[in-house]
Amino acid sequence: MAVLKTENLTKIFKKGWKEAKVALDGLSIEVQEGEIFGFLGPNGAGKTTTIKILLRLLKPTSGRAEILDKDLATAPTRLRVGYMPENPYFYRFLTGEEFLQFYAKLNHIPSNQRKKRIDELIETVGMNHARNVRIRDYSKGMVQRIGLAQALMHDPKLVLLDEPLSGLDPIGRKEIRDLVYALKEQGRTIFFCSHILSDVQDICDRVAILHLGKLLKLGSLSELLGTEKDRVEVELKMPEGTTKESLGIQGDFHNGIFKTMLDNTEQANQFLDQWKSKGAVVRALIPQRKSLEELFVETIRAQDPKVALET
Amino acid sequence: MIEILTIGLNTFREAIRSKVLYLILFFMVLMIGSSFFLETLALDGGDRLIKNLGLSTISFFGLLVAMFIGVNLIPQEVESKTIYTIVSQGVQRWQFVLGKFLGLILTVYVNIALMTVMLLGILLYYFATTDMIEGVTFFWMIKAIFMELLAMLIVVAVAILFSSFSTPILSAVMTGCVYIIGQMTNDFWDYIRLQSEKQGTEIYCAFLKVIYYLCPHLDMLNLKKQVVHFEELGAAAASFPYGAGAFHAITYTAVILFIACLAFSKRDF
Ligand SMILES: Nc1ncnc2c1ncn2[C@@H]1O[C@H](COP(=O)(O)OP(=O)(O)OP(=O)(O)O)[C@@H](O)[C@H]1O
Ligand SMILES: [Mg+2]
């Protein structure tokens, strides 16, 4: 069952009298219940714009964007979505706990249950040590965590996360990623925006790749990345007297060690047979699955060869 | 309702934790305090300066809070992205606007209460040192401050309205203009009458009249003249139209807030 759907969603920002900026161009996606959906694209792709339209913070120029949860369609909107904005800085004059109290009250959580709920959330996002510190004194990662707690206050079934891992250190990234995965296991649907692809790769069920407002790719990771075209990295110790020219293929050759990438296992076998018979010794054989990052770069380069990507 | 209250109290907390408020309060307290010394220097044997300066300070304080804190409230929530999370958790935009208004007016009222205590204390001390206890003066002061509280409703609502769709600086300037014109609508009307007697000023006068009718009539809520001269004015002072003033303040505020809610609901983020 789909819980979130956009149909031909288009947003054009007017700049001055004549100029216009197409932020979204006929975007159609569907997010299924219970999945982690990676919404990917470089800066300016239109990810945040999509979320804002879904939350009714922006009006689309044309097309539709809906959050459609059958069970919740009749319930108040507050029960529907948890949202964590990108680069938030929230109420800097409040402490983390006061901040969550504010949202607990907005969500009509009865006063006798508030403390318990807040304790739970603080525990979940690992902010117990800083619950009485003002947000102005938080690090970026701490703001991110308290933001996540806020998004979960009303126990939403759908959670929209806009760059939830930005500003986190590697350990923090792993922790939040595990947390997002735990949310999925609790039966929530997660819409995960990012341009940091390695973060998304391990946890997303399906991804959409967006560029300049257009949907370029949509599908499950195995569909998009493929399985059969797996490449292999091989490393051989070559026999004495081998020269770079005699190898016949591209690769690194230093001190008699040759390292190269072969497109599939067949090629690898051929190459290995050929050289082992001449006395080469296999040092390593490493299967290389295409990463999401490569797919992302390829897809976007194919669309727009001049684009500069930070990868 | 709980949404409006929660947002209001949060806004109040934000204001009382901000340095700007204490800076403004510091100068206002300084002004009220200095009125005492100026009065003793003035040697007019009266209490005019304290009353005059005190009431002006209270009114001016409300304006400064609206101009320096009020106009920032909504833009700040957009900047910090809190408005997005609040709206996504089911709070209606009009509830948000009313919450902001509530918080700001609460801030202004609490601080005016403090300043009133200080002002009346100084007046009492002044009377004690000059042997001229006058209960009726206090009565007039309380009435004047009460009307001032009503005027603050308008000023704060105007600041919220402008900030719901425009930048803080522009909002502050506009709020200041509305306040100044509002304080002298009577003089403004005289000016329009004078102008309309001249030749070829129809369009100009029509324009001025629009401003006249759009601006709040804050001088309907200004009792300073009565407070200072209630003895000379006698019956004229006693017949001040309190009801009309209160009605104007409340309806004007309601309309302004209605427009602010509407503007904010239509807005894109
Ligand atoms: N309010 C606005 N007015 C004008 N243009 C806008 C506005 N908001 C976004 N845009 C433009 O729309 C495009 C998409 O922006 P959006 O914020 O959705 O990108 P994004 O995918 O979230 O990027 P990032 O990874 O940097 O967060 C950008 O080119 C941006 O300049
Ligand atoms: Mg973005």
Coordinates of C-alpha atoms and ligand atoms in Angstrom, one line a residue:
Chain A
M1 CA 0.0 0.0 0.0
A2 CA 1.3 3.4 -0.9
V3 CA 1.5 6.0 1.9
L4 CA 2.9 8.8 0.0
K5 CA 2.4 9.7 -3.6
T6 CA 3.3 12.5 -6.0
E7 CA 1.8 12.7 -9.5
N8 CA 3.4 14.9 -12.1
L9 CA 4.5 17.3 -9.4
T10 CA 5.9 20.5 -10.8
K11 CA 7.1 23.5 -8.9
I12 CA 8.3 26.7 -10.6
F13 CA 9.7 29.5 -8.5
K14 CA 9.2 32.9 -9.9
K15 CA 12.2 35.1 -9.7
G16 CA 11.4 38.7 -10.5
W17 CA 9.2 39.4 -13.5
K18 CA 10.5 37.1 -16.2
E19 CA 12.9 34.6 -14.7
A20 CA 11.6 31.4 -13.4
K21 CA 13.3 28.4 -11.7
V22 CA 12.0 25.0 -12.3
A23 CA 12.6 23.2 -9.0
L24 CA 10.5 20.1 -9.8
D25 CA 9.6 18.9 -13.2
G26 CA 6.8 16.3 -13.4
L27 CA 7.9 14.2 -10.5
S28 CA 5.9 11.0 -9.9
I29 CA 6.8 8.7 -7.1
E30 CA 5.1 6.4 -4.7
V31 CA 6.4 5.3 -1.3
Q32 CA 5.1 2.0 0.0
E33 CA 4.2 1.3 3.6
G34 CA 6.9 0.0 5.8
E35 CA 9.9 0.8 3.5
I36 CA 12.8 3.1 3.8
F37 CA 12.7 5.2 0.7
G38 CA 15.9 7.0 -0.3
F39 CA 15.3 10.3 -2.0
L40 CA 18.6 11.2 -3.6
G41 CA 19.9 14.0 -5.6
P42 CA 22.7 16.6 -5.7
N43 CA 22.3 20.0 -4.2
G44 CA 19.4 21.8 -5.7
A45 CA 17.7 18.7 -7.1
G46 CA 14.4 19.5 -5.5
K47 CA 14.3 17.2 -2.5
T48 CA 13.5 19.8 0.1
T49 CA 11.0 21.4 -2.2
T50 CA 9.2 18.0 -2.5
I51 CA 9.0 17.6 1.2
K52 CA 7.7 21.1 1.7
I53 CA 4.9 20.5 -0.8
L54 CA 4.0 17.3 0.9
L55 CA 3.7 19.2 4.2
R56 CA 1.6 21.9 2.6
L57 CA 4.3 24.5 3.3
L58 CA 4.5 25.2 -0.4
K59 CA 1.9 25.1 -3.1
P60 CA 2.8 23.1 -6.2
T61 CA 2.6 24.8 -9.6
S62 CA 0.9 21.8 -11.0
G63 CA 0.4 18.1 -10.2
R64 CA -0.4 16.5 -6.9
A65 CA 1.4 15.4 -3.7
E66 CA -0.4 13.5 -1.1
I67 CA 0.2 11.6 2.1
L68 CA -2.4 8.9 1.9
D69 CA -2.6 6.6 4.8
K70 CA -5.9 4.8 4.7
D71 CA -6.2 4.3 8.5
L72 CA -5.2 7.8 9.2
A73 CA -6.9 9.7 6.5
T74 CA -9.7 10.7 8.9
A75 CA -7.6 11.3 11.9
P76 CA -6.1 14.7 12.6
T77 CA -3.1 15.6 10.5
R78 CA -0.9 15.7 13.5
L79 CA -1.0 11.9 13.7
R80 CA 0.3 11.5 10.3
V81 CA 3.8 12.7 9.7
G82 CA 7.0 13.3 11.6
Y83 CA 9.3 15.8 10.0
M84 CA 12.9 16.7 10.5
P85 CA 14.0 19.7 8.5
E86 CA 17.5 20.1 7.0
N87 CA 20.0 22.3 8.9
P88 CA 17.6 23.2 11.6
Y89 CA 18.7 25.3 14.6
F90 CA 15.4 25.3 16.5
Y91 CA 14.8 27.3 19.6
R92 CA 18.2 28.2 20.9
F93 CA 17.0 29.6 24.1
L94 CA 15.5 26.3 25.2
T95 CA 17.2 23.3 26.7
G96 CA 16.7 20.0 24.9
E97 CA 14.2 18.8 27.4
E98 CA 12.2 22.1 27.3
F99 CA 12.2 21.8 23.5
L100 CA 10.6 18.4 23.6
Q101 CA 8.1 19.5 26.2
F102 CA 7.0 22.2 23.8
Y103 CA 6.2 19.6 21.2
A104 CA 4.6 17.2 23.7
K105 CA 2.2 20.0 24.7
L106 CA 1.4 20.8 21.1
N107 CA 0.6 17.2 20.6
H108 CA -1.8 17.1 23.5
I109 CA 0.2 14.5 25.4
P110 CA -1.4 14.5 28.9
S111 CA 0.8 16.1 31.5
N112 CA 1.2 12.8 33.5
Q113 CA 2.6 11.0 30.4
R114 CA 4.8 13.8 29.1
K115 CA 7.8 13.1 31.2
K116 CA 7.8 9.4 30.3
R117 CA 7.5 10.1 26.6
I118 CA 10.3 12.7 26.7
D119 CA 12.5 10.4 28.7
E120 CA 11.9 7.6 26.1
L121 CA 12.7 9.9 23.2
I122 CA 15.8 11.4 24.8
E123 CA 17.0 7.8 25.5
T124 CA 16.3 6.8 21.9
V125 CA 18.4 9.5 20.3
G126 CA 21.1 9.3 23.0
M127 CA 20.8 12.8 24.3
N128 CA 20.5 12.1 28.0
H129 CA 23.8 13.8 28.8
A130 CA 22.6 17.1 27.3
R131 CA 19.0 17.2 28.2
N132 CA 19.4 20.3 30.4
V133 CA 21.8 22.1 28.1
R134 CA 20.5 25.0 25.9
I135 CA 20.2 24.2 22.2
R136 CA 22.4 27.2 21.5
D137 CA 25.3 25.2 23.1
Y138 CA 24.6 22.0 21.1
S139 CA 26.9 20.7 18.4
K140 CA 25.4 20.2 15.0
G141 CA 25.0 16.5 15.6
M142 CA 23.2 17.1 18.9
V143 CA 20.8 19.5 17.2
Q144 CA 20.2 16.8 14.6
R145 CA 19.4 14.2 17.3
I146 CA 17.0 16.4 19.2
G147 CA 15.4 17.2 15.9
L148 CA 14.8 13.5 15.3
A149 CA 13.3 13.2 18.8
Q150 CA 10.9 16.0 18.0
A151 CA 9.9 14.3 14.7
L152 CA 9.0 11.2 16.7
M153 CA 7.0 12.9 19.4
H154 CA 3.6 11.9 18.2
D155 CA 4.6 8.4 17.2
P156 CA 4.0 9.0 13.5
K157 CA 3.7 6.2 11.0
L158 CA 5.5 8.2 8.3
V159 CA 8.7 10.0 9.0
L160 CA 10.2 12.5 6.6
L161 CA 13.9 13.1 7.2
D162 CA 15.7 15.8 5.3
E163 CA 19.5 15.1 5.4
P164 CA 19.3 13.5 8.8
L165 CA 23.0 12.5 8.8
S166 CA 24.5 15.8 7.7
G167 CA 26.9 17.2 10.3
L168 CA 27.4 13.9 12.1
D169 CA 30.7 12.2 12.8
P170 CA 31.1 8.6 11.6
I171 CA 30.0 7.1 14.9
G172 CA 27.0 9.4 15.0
R173 CA 26.1 8.5 11.5
K174 CA 26.1 4.9 12.3
E175 CA 24.0 5.4 15.4
I176 CA 21.4 7.4 13.6
R177 CA 21.4 5.0 10.7
D178 CA 20.8 2.2 13.1
L179 CA 18.0 4.2 14.7
V180 CA 16.4 4.9 11.3
Y181 CA 16.5 1.1 10.7
A182 CA 15.0 0.5 14.1
L183 CA 12.1 2.9 13.2
K184 CA 11.4 0.8 10.1
E185 CA 11.4 -2.4 12.2
Q186 CA 8.8 -0.7 14.4
G187 CA 6.6 -0.6 11.3
R188 CA 7.1 3.0 10.2
T189 CA 7.7 4.2 6.7
I190 CA 10.7 6.4 6.2
F191 CA 11.3 9.0 3.5
F192 CA 15.0 9.7 3.6
C193 CA 16.5 12.6 1.7
S194 CA 20.2 12.7 1.2
H195 CA 23.1 13.3 -1.1
I196 CA 25.5 11.2 1.0
L197 CA 25.0 8.0 -0.8
S198 CA 27.0 5.6 1.3
D199 CA 24.7 6.4 4.2
V200 CA 21.6 5.4 2.3
Q201 CA 23.0 2.4 0.5
D202 CA 22.9 0.0 3.4
I203 CA 19.5 0.8 4.7
C204 CA 17.2 1.9 1.9
D205 CA 14.8 -0.6 0.3
R206 CA 14.2 1.6 -2.7
V207 CA 15.7 4.8 -4.0
A208 CA 14.8 7.6 -6.4
I209 CA 17.5 9.7 -8.0
L210 CA 16.5 13.2 -8.8
H211 CA 18.4 15.8 -10.7
L212 CA 17.3 19.4 -11.5
G213 CA 13.8 18.4 -10.6
K214 CA 13.6 15.4 -12.8
L215 CA 13.3 11.8 -11.8
L216 CA 16.2 9.9 -13.3
K217 CA 16.0 6.5 -11.7
L218 CA 13.6 4.7 -9.4
G219 CA 13.8 1.2 -8.1
S220 CA 15.1 -1.2 -5.5
L221 CA 18.9 -1.2 -4.9
S222 CA 19.4 -4.6 -6.6
E223 CA 17.4 -3.5 -9.6
L224 CA 19.4 -0.3 -10.0
L225 CA 22.8 -1.6 -9.1
G226 CA 22.5 -5.0 -10.8
T227 CA 24.0 -8.2 -9.6
E228 CA 25.3 -10.0 -12.7
K229 CA 27.7 -7.3 -13.8
D230 CA 29.8 -7.6 -10.7
R231 CA 33.4 -6.6 -11.2
V232 CA 36.5 -8.2 -9.6
E233 CA 39.6 -6.6 -8.4
V234 CA 42.7 -8.9 -8.8
E235 CA 46.2 -8.6 -7.4
L236 CA 49.0 -10.8 -8.7
K237 CA 52.6 -11.2 -8.0
M238 CA 54.1 -11.4 -11.5
P239 CA 57.0 -13.6 -12.5
E240 CA 60.5 -12.0 -12.9
G241 CA 61.0 -10.0 -16.0
T242 CA 57.4 -9.1 -16.7
T243 CA 57.1 -5.6 -18.2
K244 CA 54.1 -3.3 -18.1
E245 CA 53.7 -3.5 -21.8
S246 CA 53.6 -7.3 -21.8
L247 CA 50.5 -7.3 -19.6
G248 CA 48.2 -6.0 -22.3
I249 CA 45.7 -4.4 -19.9
Q250 CA 45.5 -1.3 -17.8
G251 CA 46.4 -1.4 -14.1
D252 CA 48.9 -0.5 -11.4
F253 CA 52.2 -2.2 -11.7
H254 CA 54.8 -1.6 -9.0
N255 CA 57.6 -3.9 -7.7
G256 CA 56.3 -6.9 -9.6
I257 CA 52.8 -6.6 -8.1
F258 CA 50.0 -6.0 -10.6
K259 CA 46.6 -4.7 -9.5
T260 CA 43.7 -4.3 -11.9
M261 CA 39.9 -4.3 -12.2
L262 CA 38.1 -6.7 -14.4
D263 CA 34.6 -6.3 -15.6
N264 CA 33.2 -9.8 -14.7
T265 CA 34.2 -13.1 -13.2
E266 CA 34.7 -14.7 -16.7
Q267 CA 37.3 -12.2 -17.7
A268 CA 38.9 -12.6 -14.3
N269 CA 39.2 -16.3 -14.7
Q270 CA 40.7 -16.0 -18.1
F271 CA 43.2 -13.5 -17.0
L272 CA 44.2 -15.5 -14.0
D273 CA 44.6 -18.8 -16.0
Q274 CA 46.7 -17.1 -18.5
W275 CA 49.2 -15.6 -16.0
K276 CA 49.2 -18.5 -13.4
S277 CA 50.5 -20.7 -16.2
K278 CA 53.4 -18.3 -16.6
G279 CA 54.2 -18.5 -12.9
A280 CA 52.2 -15.6 -11.4
V281 CA 50.9 -15.9 -7.8
V282 CA 47.5 -14.7 -6.9
R283 CA 47.6 -12.4 -3.9
A284 CA 44.0 -11.1 -3.7
L285 CA 40.6 -11.5 -5.5
I286 CA 38.1 -8.9 -4.4
P287 CA 34.5 -8.8 -5.8
Q288 CA 33.4 -5.2 -6.4
R289 CA 29.8 -4.4 -6.4
K290 CA 28.9 -1.2 -8.1
S291 CA 28.2 1.3 -5.5
L292 CA 25.2 3.6 -5.4
E293 CA 27.6 6.5 -5.6
E294 CA 28.9 5.3 -8.9
L295 CA 25.4 4.8 -10.2
F296 CA 24.5 8.3 -9.0
V297 CA 27.5 9.9 -10.8
E298 CA 26.9 7.9 -14.0
T299 CA 23.2 8.7 -14.1
I300 CA 23.7 12.3 -13.5
R301 CA 26.7 12.6 -15.9
A302 CA 24.7 10.9 -18.6
Q303 CA 22.0 13.5 -18.2
D304 CA 24.3 16.5 -17.8
P305 CA 27.9 15.9 -18.7
K306 CA 29.1 19.3 -17.4
V307 CA 27.8 18.9 -13.9
A308 CA 30.3 19.2 -11.0
L309 CA 29.6 16.6 -8.3
E310 CA 31.3 16.4 -5.0
T311 CA 31.7 12.7 -4.3
Chain B
M1 CA -6.6 26.4 22.4
I2 CA -3.8 24.5 24.0
E3 CA -1.7 25.1 20.8
I4 CA -2.2 28.9 21.1
L5 CA -1.4 28.9 24.8
T6 CA 1.7 26.7 24.3
I7 CA 3.1 28.8 21.5
G8 CA 2.3 31.9 23.5
L9 CA 4.1 30.8 26.6
N10 CA 7.0 29.7 24.6
T11 CA 7.2 33.1 22.9
F12 CA 7.0 34.7 26.3
R13 CA 9.9 32.5 27.5
E14 CA 11.9 33.4 24.4
A15 CA 11.4 37.1 25.0
I16 CA 12.3 37.0 28.7
R17 CA 15.4 35.1 27.9
S18 CA 16.5 37.6 25.3
K19 CA 19.0 40.3 26.0
V20 CA 17.2 42.8 23.8
L21 CA 14.3 42.9 26.3
Y22 CA 16.6 43.8 29.2
L23 CA 18.4 46.4 27.2
I24 CA 15.1 48.1 26.4
L25 CA 13.8 47.7 30.0
F26 CA 17.1 49.1 31.3
F27 CA 16.7 52.4 29.3
M28 CA 13.0 52.7 30.2
V29 CA 13.8 52.2 33.9
L30 CA 16.5 54.8 33.5
M31 CA 14.0 57.2 32.0
I32 CA 11.4 56.7 34.7
G33 CA 14.1 57.1 37.3
S34 CA 15.5 60.3 35.8
S35 CA 12.0 61.8 35.7
F36 CA 12.2 62.1 39.5
F37 CA 15.4 64.0 39.4
L38 CA 14.3 66.2 36.6
E39 CA 11.1 67.0 38.6
T40 CA 13.1 68.0 41.6
L41 CA 15.2 70.3 39.4
A42 CA 12.2 71.7 37.5
L43 CA 11.0 73.6 40.7
D44 CA 7.5 74.0 39.3
G45 CA 6.2 72.5 42.5
G46 CA 4.2 70.0 40.6
D47 CA 4.3 66.4 39.5
R48 CA 3.8 66.9 35.8
L49 CA 7.2 65.8 34.6
I50 CA 7.0 62.4 36.4
K51 CA 3.5 61.8 35.1
N52 CA 4.3 62.9 31.6
L53 CA 7.6 61.2 31.2
G54 CA 6.4 58.1 33.0
L55 CA 3.4 57.5 30.8
S56 CA 5.4 58.3 27.6
T57 CA 8.0 55.8 28.7
I58 CA 5.4 53.0 29.2
S59 CA 3.9 53.7 25.8
F60 CA 7.3 53.9 24.1
F61 CA 8.4 50.7 25.8
G62 CA 5.5 48.8 24.1
L63 CA 6.5 50.3 20.8
L64 CA 10.2 49.3 21.2
V65 CA 9.3 45.7 22.2
A66 CA 7.0 45.4 19.2
M67 CA 9.6 47.0 16.9
F68 CA 12.7 45.1 18.1
I69 CA 11.3 41.8 19.4
G70 CA 7.8 41.5 17.9
V71 CA 8.8 41.8 14.2
N72 CA 11.4 39.1 14.5
L73 CA 9.2 36.5 16.1
I74 CA 7.8 35.0 12.9
P75 CA 10.8 35.4 10.6
Q76 CA 12.9 33.7 13.3
E77 CA 10.7 30.7 13.4
V78 CA 11.0 30.4 9.6
E79 CA 14.8 30.7 9.8
S80 CA 15.2 28.1 12.6
K81 CA 12.7 25.8 10.7
T82 CA 10.6 25.4 13.8
I83 CA 7.6 26.7 12.0
Y84 CA 7.9 23.7 9.6
T85 CA 7.8 21.2 12.5
I86 CA 5.0 23.0 14.3
V87 CA 2.8 23.1 11.2
S88 CA 3.6 19.5 10.3
Q89 CA 2.5 18.4 13.8
G90 CA -1.0 19.6 13.1
V91 CA -1.0 23.1 14.4
Q92 CA -3.0 25.5 12.3
R93 CA -1.3 28.5 11.0
W94 CA -3.8 30.9 12.5
Q95 CA -3.2 29.2 15.9
F96 CA 0.5 29.9 15.4
V97 CA -0.1 33.6 14.7
L98 CA -2.4 34.0 17.6
G99 CA 0.1 32.3 19.8
K100 CA 2.8 34.7 18.8
F101 CA 0.5 37.6 19.5
L102 CA -0.4 36.2 22.9
G103 CA 3.2 35.7 23.9
L104 CA 4.2 39.2 22.8
I105 CA 1.4 40.9 24.5
L106 CA 2.1 38.9 27.7
T107 CA 5.7 40.1 27.5
V108 CA 4.7 43.7 27.1
Y109 CA 2.1 43.5 29.9
V110 CA 4.4 41.9 32.4
N111 CA 7.0 44.5 31.8
I112 CA 4.5 47.4 31.9
A113 CA 3.3 46.0 35.3
L114 CA 6.9 46.2 36.6
M115 CA 7.3 49.7 35.2
T116 CA 4.0 50.8 36.7
V117 CA 5.0 49.7 40.1
M118 CA 8.2 51.6 39.8
L119 CA 6.5 54.7 38.5
L120 CA 3.8 54.8 41.2
G121 CA 6.5 54.1 43.8
I122 CA 8.5 57.1 42.6
L123 CA 5.4 59.3 42.5
L124 CA 4.6 58.2 46.1
Y125 CA 8.1 59.0 47.2
Y126 CA 8.0 62.3 45.5
F127 CA 4.7 63.2 47.2
A128 CA 6.2 62.1 50.5
T129 CA 9.2 64.4 50.1
T130 CA 7.0 67.3 49.0
D131 CA 4.1 66.8 51.4
M132 CA 1.5 66.7 48.7
I133 CA -0.3 63.4 48.9
E134 CA -2.9 63.3 46.1
G135 CA -4.9 60.1 45.9
V136 CA -6.7 61.4 42.8
T137 CA -3.5 61.5 40.9
F138 CA -3.0 57.8 41.4
F139 CA -6.5 57.1 40.2
W140 CA -5.8 59.0 37.0
M141 CA -2.5 57.3 36.5
I142 CA -4.1 53.8 36.8
K143 CA -6.8 54.8 34.3
A144 CA -4.2 56.2 31.9
I145 CA -2.1 53.0 32.1
F146 CA -5.1 50.9 31.6
M147 CA -5.9 52.7 28.4
E148 CA -2.3 52.3 27.4
L149 CA -2.6 48.6 27.8
L150 CA -5.4 48.7 25.3
A151 CA -3.3 50.7 22.9
M152 CA -0.5 48.1 23.2
L153 CA -2.9 45.5 21.8
I154 CA -3.0 47.5 18.6
V155 CA 0.7 48.1 18.4
V156 CA 1.6 44.5 19.0
A157 CA -1.0 43.2 16.5
V158 CA 0.3 45.6 13.9
A159 CA 3.9 44.4 14.3
I160 CA 2.7 40.8 14.0
L161 CA 0.7 41.6 10.9
F162 CA 3.6 43.2 9.1
S163 CA 6.0 40.4 10.1
S164 CA 3.7 37.7 8.9
F165 CA 4.5 38.6 5.3
S166 CA 7.5 41.0 5.3
T167 CA 11.0 41.4 6.5
P168 CA 11.8 42.4 10.1
I169 CA 13.3 45.8 9.1
L170 CA 10.4 46.8 6.9
S171 CA 8.0 45.6 9.6
A172 CA 9.7 47.6 12.2
V173 CA 9.6 50.8 10.1
M174 CA 6.0 50.3 9.2
T175 CA 5.0 49.6 12.8
G176 CA 6.9 52.8 13.9
C177 CA 5.0 54.8 11.2
V178 CA 1.6 53.4 12.2
Y179 CA 2.4 54.3 15.8
I180 CA 3.5 57.8 15.1
I181 CA 0.5 58.6 12.9
G182 CA -1.8 56.8 15.3
Q183 CA -0.6 59.0 18.2
M184 CA -1.7 62.2 16.3
T185 CA -4.7 61.3 14.2
N186 CA -6.4 64.4 15.5
D187 CA -3.7 66.7 14.3
F188 CA -3.5 64.7 11.2
W189 CA -7.2 65.3 10.6
D190 CA -6.7 69.0 11.1
Y191 CA -3.9 69.0 8.6
I192 CA -6.1 67.2 6.0
R193 CA -8.9 69.8 6.5
L194 CA -6.4 72.6 6.0
Q195 CA -5.1 71.0 2.9
S196 CA -8.5 70.3 1.4
E197 CA -9.3 74.0 1.5
K198 CA -6.5 74.6 -1.0
Q199 CA -7.0 74.2 -4.8
G200 CA -6.1 71.0 -6.6
T201 CA -5.3 68.9 -3.6
E202 CA -8.2 66.4 -4.1
I203 CA -6.1 63.4 -4.9
Y204 CA -3.5 64.2 -2.2
C205 CA -6.3 64.6 0.4
A206 CA -8.0 61.4 -0.7
F207 CA -4.7 59.6 -0.2
L208 CA -4.3 61.2 3.3
K209 CA -7.8 60.3 4.2
V210 CA -7.2 56.6 3.3
I211 CA -4.2 56.6 5.7
Y212 CA -6.3 58.4 8.3
Y213 CA -9.0 55.8 8.2
L214 CA -6.5 52.9 8.0
C215 CA -4.4 53.9 10.9
P216 CA -5.4 53.1 14.4
H217 CA -6.5 56.1 16.5
L218 CA -4.1 55.7 19.4
D219 CA -4.9 59.2 20.7
M220 CA -8.4 57.9 21.6
L221 CA -6.5 55.8 24.2
N222 CA -4.1 58.6 25.3
L223 CA -5.0 60.1 28.7
K224 CA -1.8 62.0 29.3
K225 CA -3.4 65.4 28.9
Q226 CA -6.1 64.5 31.4
V227 CA -3.7 63.0 33.9
V228 CA -1.5 66.1 33.8
H229 CA -4.2 68.7 33.8
F230 CA -7.2 67.0 35.4
E231 CA -7.6 69.9 37.8
E232 CA -7.8 72.6 35.1
L233 CA -9.9 70.4 32.8
G234 CA -12.4 69.5 35.4
A235 CA -15.6 68.1 33.8
A236 CA -13.9 67.9 30.4
A237 CA -11.4 65.5 31.7
A238 CA -14.0 63.4 33.5
S239 CA -16.0 62.9 30.3
F240 CA -13.3 61.1 28.4
P241 CA -14.9 58.5 26.1
Y242 CA -13.4 55.3 27.6
G243 CA -15.9 53.0 26.0
A244 CA -15.3 54.3 22.5
G245 CA -11.6 54.0 23.0
A246 CA -11.8 50.4 24.3
F247 CA -14.2 49.5 21.5
H248 CA -11.8 50.9 18.9
A249 CA -8.8 49.1 20.4
I250 CA -10.5 45.7 20.5
T251 CA -12.1 45.8 17.1
Y252 CA -9.0 47.2 15.4
T253 CA -6.9 44.5 17.0
A254 CA -9.3 41.8 16.0
V255 CA -9.4 43.0 12.4
I256 CA -5.6 43.2 12.2
L257 CA -5.1 39.8 13.7
F258 CA -7.7 38.4 11.3
I259 CA -5.7 39.8 8.3
A260 CA -2.5 38.5 9.8
C261 CA -3.8 35.0 10.1
L262 CA -5.1 35.2 6.6
A263 CA -1.9 36.5 5.2
F264 CA 0.1 33.8 7.0
S265 CA -2.1 31.0 6.0
K266 CA -1.7 31.9 2.3
R267 CA 2.0 32.2 2.6
D268 CA 4.6 29.9 0.9
F269 CA 7.7 28.9 2.8
Ligands
LIG1 N1 11.8 29.8 -2.1 C1 12.5 29.6 -3.2 N2 12.6 30.6 -4.1 C2 13.3 30.4 -5.3 N3 13.9 29.3 -5.6 C3 13.9 28.3 -4.7 C4 13.2 28.4 -3.5 N4 13.4 27.2 -2.8 C5 14.1 26.4 -3.6 N5 14.5 27.1 -4.7 C6 15.3 26.5 -5.8 O1 14.7 25.2 -6.1 C7 15.8 24.3 -6.4 C8 15.6 23.1 -5.5 O2 15.8 23.4 -4.2 P1 15.7 22.3 -3.0 O3 16.0 23.1 -1.8 O4 14.5 21.6 -3.1 O5 17.0 21.4 -3.3 P2 17.5 20.2 -2.5 O6 17.4 19.0 -3.4 O7 16.9 20.1 -1.2 O8 19.1 20.5 -2.3 P3 20.1 20.4 -1.1 O9 20.7 19.0 -1.2 O10 21.0 21.5 -1.3 O11 19.3 20.6 0.2 C9 17.1 25.0 -6.1 O12 17.6 25.4 -7.4 C10 16.7 26.2 -5.4 O13 17.5 27.3 -5.7
MG2 MG 17.5 20.2 0.7

